[in-house]
Amino acid sequence: QSALTQPASVSGFPGQSITISCAGTSSDVGSYNLVSWYQQHPGKAPKLIIYEVSKRPSGVSNRFSGSQSGNTASLTISGLQAEDEADYYCCSYAGSGTYVFGTGTKVTVL
Amino acid sequence: QVTLKESGPVLVKPTETLTLTCTVSGFSLSNAGMGVSWIRQPPGKALEWLAHIFSDDEKSYSTSLKRRLTISKDTSKSQVVLTMTNMDPVDTGTYYCARILVNSALDFWGQGTLVTVSP
C-alpha cells in the first residue's frame, strides 16, 4: 500500500487558479470513486474539503473543486486567497477496508 | 455538534505498548454507516491512515502495521481505543482520530495528540 503521489509544492498569485494532482494506481484511485481531499493549516487538524472525488461538504468554499481521470485525481483551487496557504492531502479507498493518503502538497500564495 | 478528542500518554518508551482513546460526542458509535478512524502524522511529514472501526464492529488495519495494531470500541462510553505494540522512535508523531462515513470520507477530526517515543 504505497502513498499516493502529490507534488511537494504548488504556488500561485492571489486570484489565480492552481491544480494539485494525486496519482494512484488501478488498485486505489482508479478503482473507486472514493477520493477525498483535506486542508491542513500549520499546527491544526486536517479539514475535509472534497469527498467522493468532487463533492463539497457544507460550508466549504466553491472555489475548491475535485475531479478524477483514470488513476489520477485532482484538486483545483480557483481565485486563490491568502487563507488557502496550507498543506493539502488526498486520500483514497484502497480496497479491503483500507485507505491510503497522498504525500502532501504545500500551497504557497505568492 | 460532532466532536472527537484523543487522549493518551505524551511519552512512551521503546518496546512499550501505546494505548490511545478517542472520545466522541454529537453522534453515536452505534449509528449505522459511521465509524472512527485513527490517522497519524510524524513531525513535518504526511498523514498515514492506521485503522478504523464501524458501528457493526467491522475493523480494518493498515497492511504495514496490522500486526501491531488493535482497535476496539465501547459504545456505552462513546470511546474508541487504539493500541499499538512495540513502539519505536519512528512512531513519534501526532495521532488523530476522525469520524469516517462508510464509502465516503473522514468528515470530522479531533485536535490530535502528540506522542513521543524516547528512552
PDB file of C-alpha atoms in Angstrom, chain B residues 35-73:
ATOM      1  CA  GLY B  35     -17.189   4.710  12.365  1.00  0.00           C
ATOM      2  CA  VAL B  36     -13.946   6.075  13.732  1.00  0.00           C
ATOM      3  CA  SER B  37     -10.535   6.032  12.092  1.00  0.00           C
ATOM      4  CA  TRP B  38      -7.081   6.622  13.517  1.00  0.00           C
ATOM      5  CA  ILE B  39      -4.519   8.549  11.477  1.00  0.00           C
ATOM      6  CA  ARG B  40      -1.014   9.615  12.448  1.00  0.00           C
ATOM      7  CA  GLN B  41       1.460  12.247  11.259  1.00  0.00           C
ATOM      8  CA  PRO B  42       5.179  12.248  12.086  1.00  0.00           C
ATOM      9  CA  PRO B  43       6.585  15.746  12.627  1.00  0.00           C
ATOM     10  CA  GLY B  44       6.833  17.543   9.289  1.00  0.00           C
ATOM     11  CA  LYS B  45       5.603  14.522   7.367  1.00  0.00           C
ATOM     12  CA  ALA B  46       2.476  13.233   5.672  1.00  0.00           C
ATOM     13  CA  LEU B  47      -0.674  11.723   7.106  1.00  0.00           C
ATOM     14  CA  GLU B  48      -0.854   7.946   7.440  1.00  0.00           C
ATOM     15  CA  TRP B  49      -4.110   6.007   7.840  1.00  0.00           C
ATOM     16  CA  LEU B  50      -3.864   3.394  10.586  1.00  0.00           C
ATOM     17  CA  ALA B  51      -7.186   1.697  11.247  1.00  0.00           C
ATOM     18  CA  HIS B  52     -10.924   2.102  11.546  1.00  0.00           C
ATOM     19  CA  ILE B  53     -13.898   0.501  13.238  1.00  0.00           C
ATOM     20  CA  PHE B  54     -17.523   0.819  12.175  1.00  0.00           C
ATOM     21  CA  SER B  55     -20.795   0.598  14.064  1.00  0.00           C
ATOM     22  CA  ASP B  56     -21.226  -3.063  13.104  1.00  0.00           C
ATOM     23  CA  ASP B  57     -17.779  -3.734  14.623  1.00  0.00           C
ATOM     24  CA  GLU B  58     -16.156  -4.178  11.210  1.00  0.00           C
ATOM     25  CA  LYS B  59     -12.448  -3.404  11.590  1.00  0.00           C
ATOM     26  CA  SER B  60      -9.662  -2.696   9.107  1.00  0.00           C
ATOM     27  CA  TYR B  61      -5.968  -2.085   9.593  1.00  0.00           C
ATOM     28  CA  SER B  62      -3.069  -0.629   7.666  1.00  0.00           C
ATOM     29  CA  THR B  63      -1.360  -3.506   5.873  1.00  0.00           C
ATOM     30  CA  SER B  64       2.091  -2.429   7.043  1.00  0.00           C
ATOM     31  CA  LEU B  65       1.112  -2.020  10.710  1.00  0.00           C
ATOM     32  CA  LYS B  66      -1.553  -4.678  11.024  1.00  0.00           C
ATOM     33  CA  ARG B  67       0.493  -6.913  13.312  1.00  0.00           C
ATOM     34  CA  ARG B  68       0.960  -4.121  15.847  1.00  0.00           C
ATOM     35  CA  LEU B  69      -2.497  -2.553  15.914  1.00  0.00           C
ATOM     36  CA  THR B  70      -5.735  -3.369  17.689  1.00  0.00           C
ATOM     37  CA  ILE B  71      -8.847  -1.202  17.531  1.00  0.00           C
ATOM     38  CA  SER B  72     -11.932  -1.589  19.682  1.00  0.00           C
ATOM     39  CA  LYS B  73     -14.920   0.423  20.822  1.00  0.00           C
TER      40      LYS B  73
END
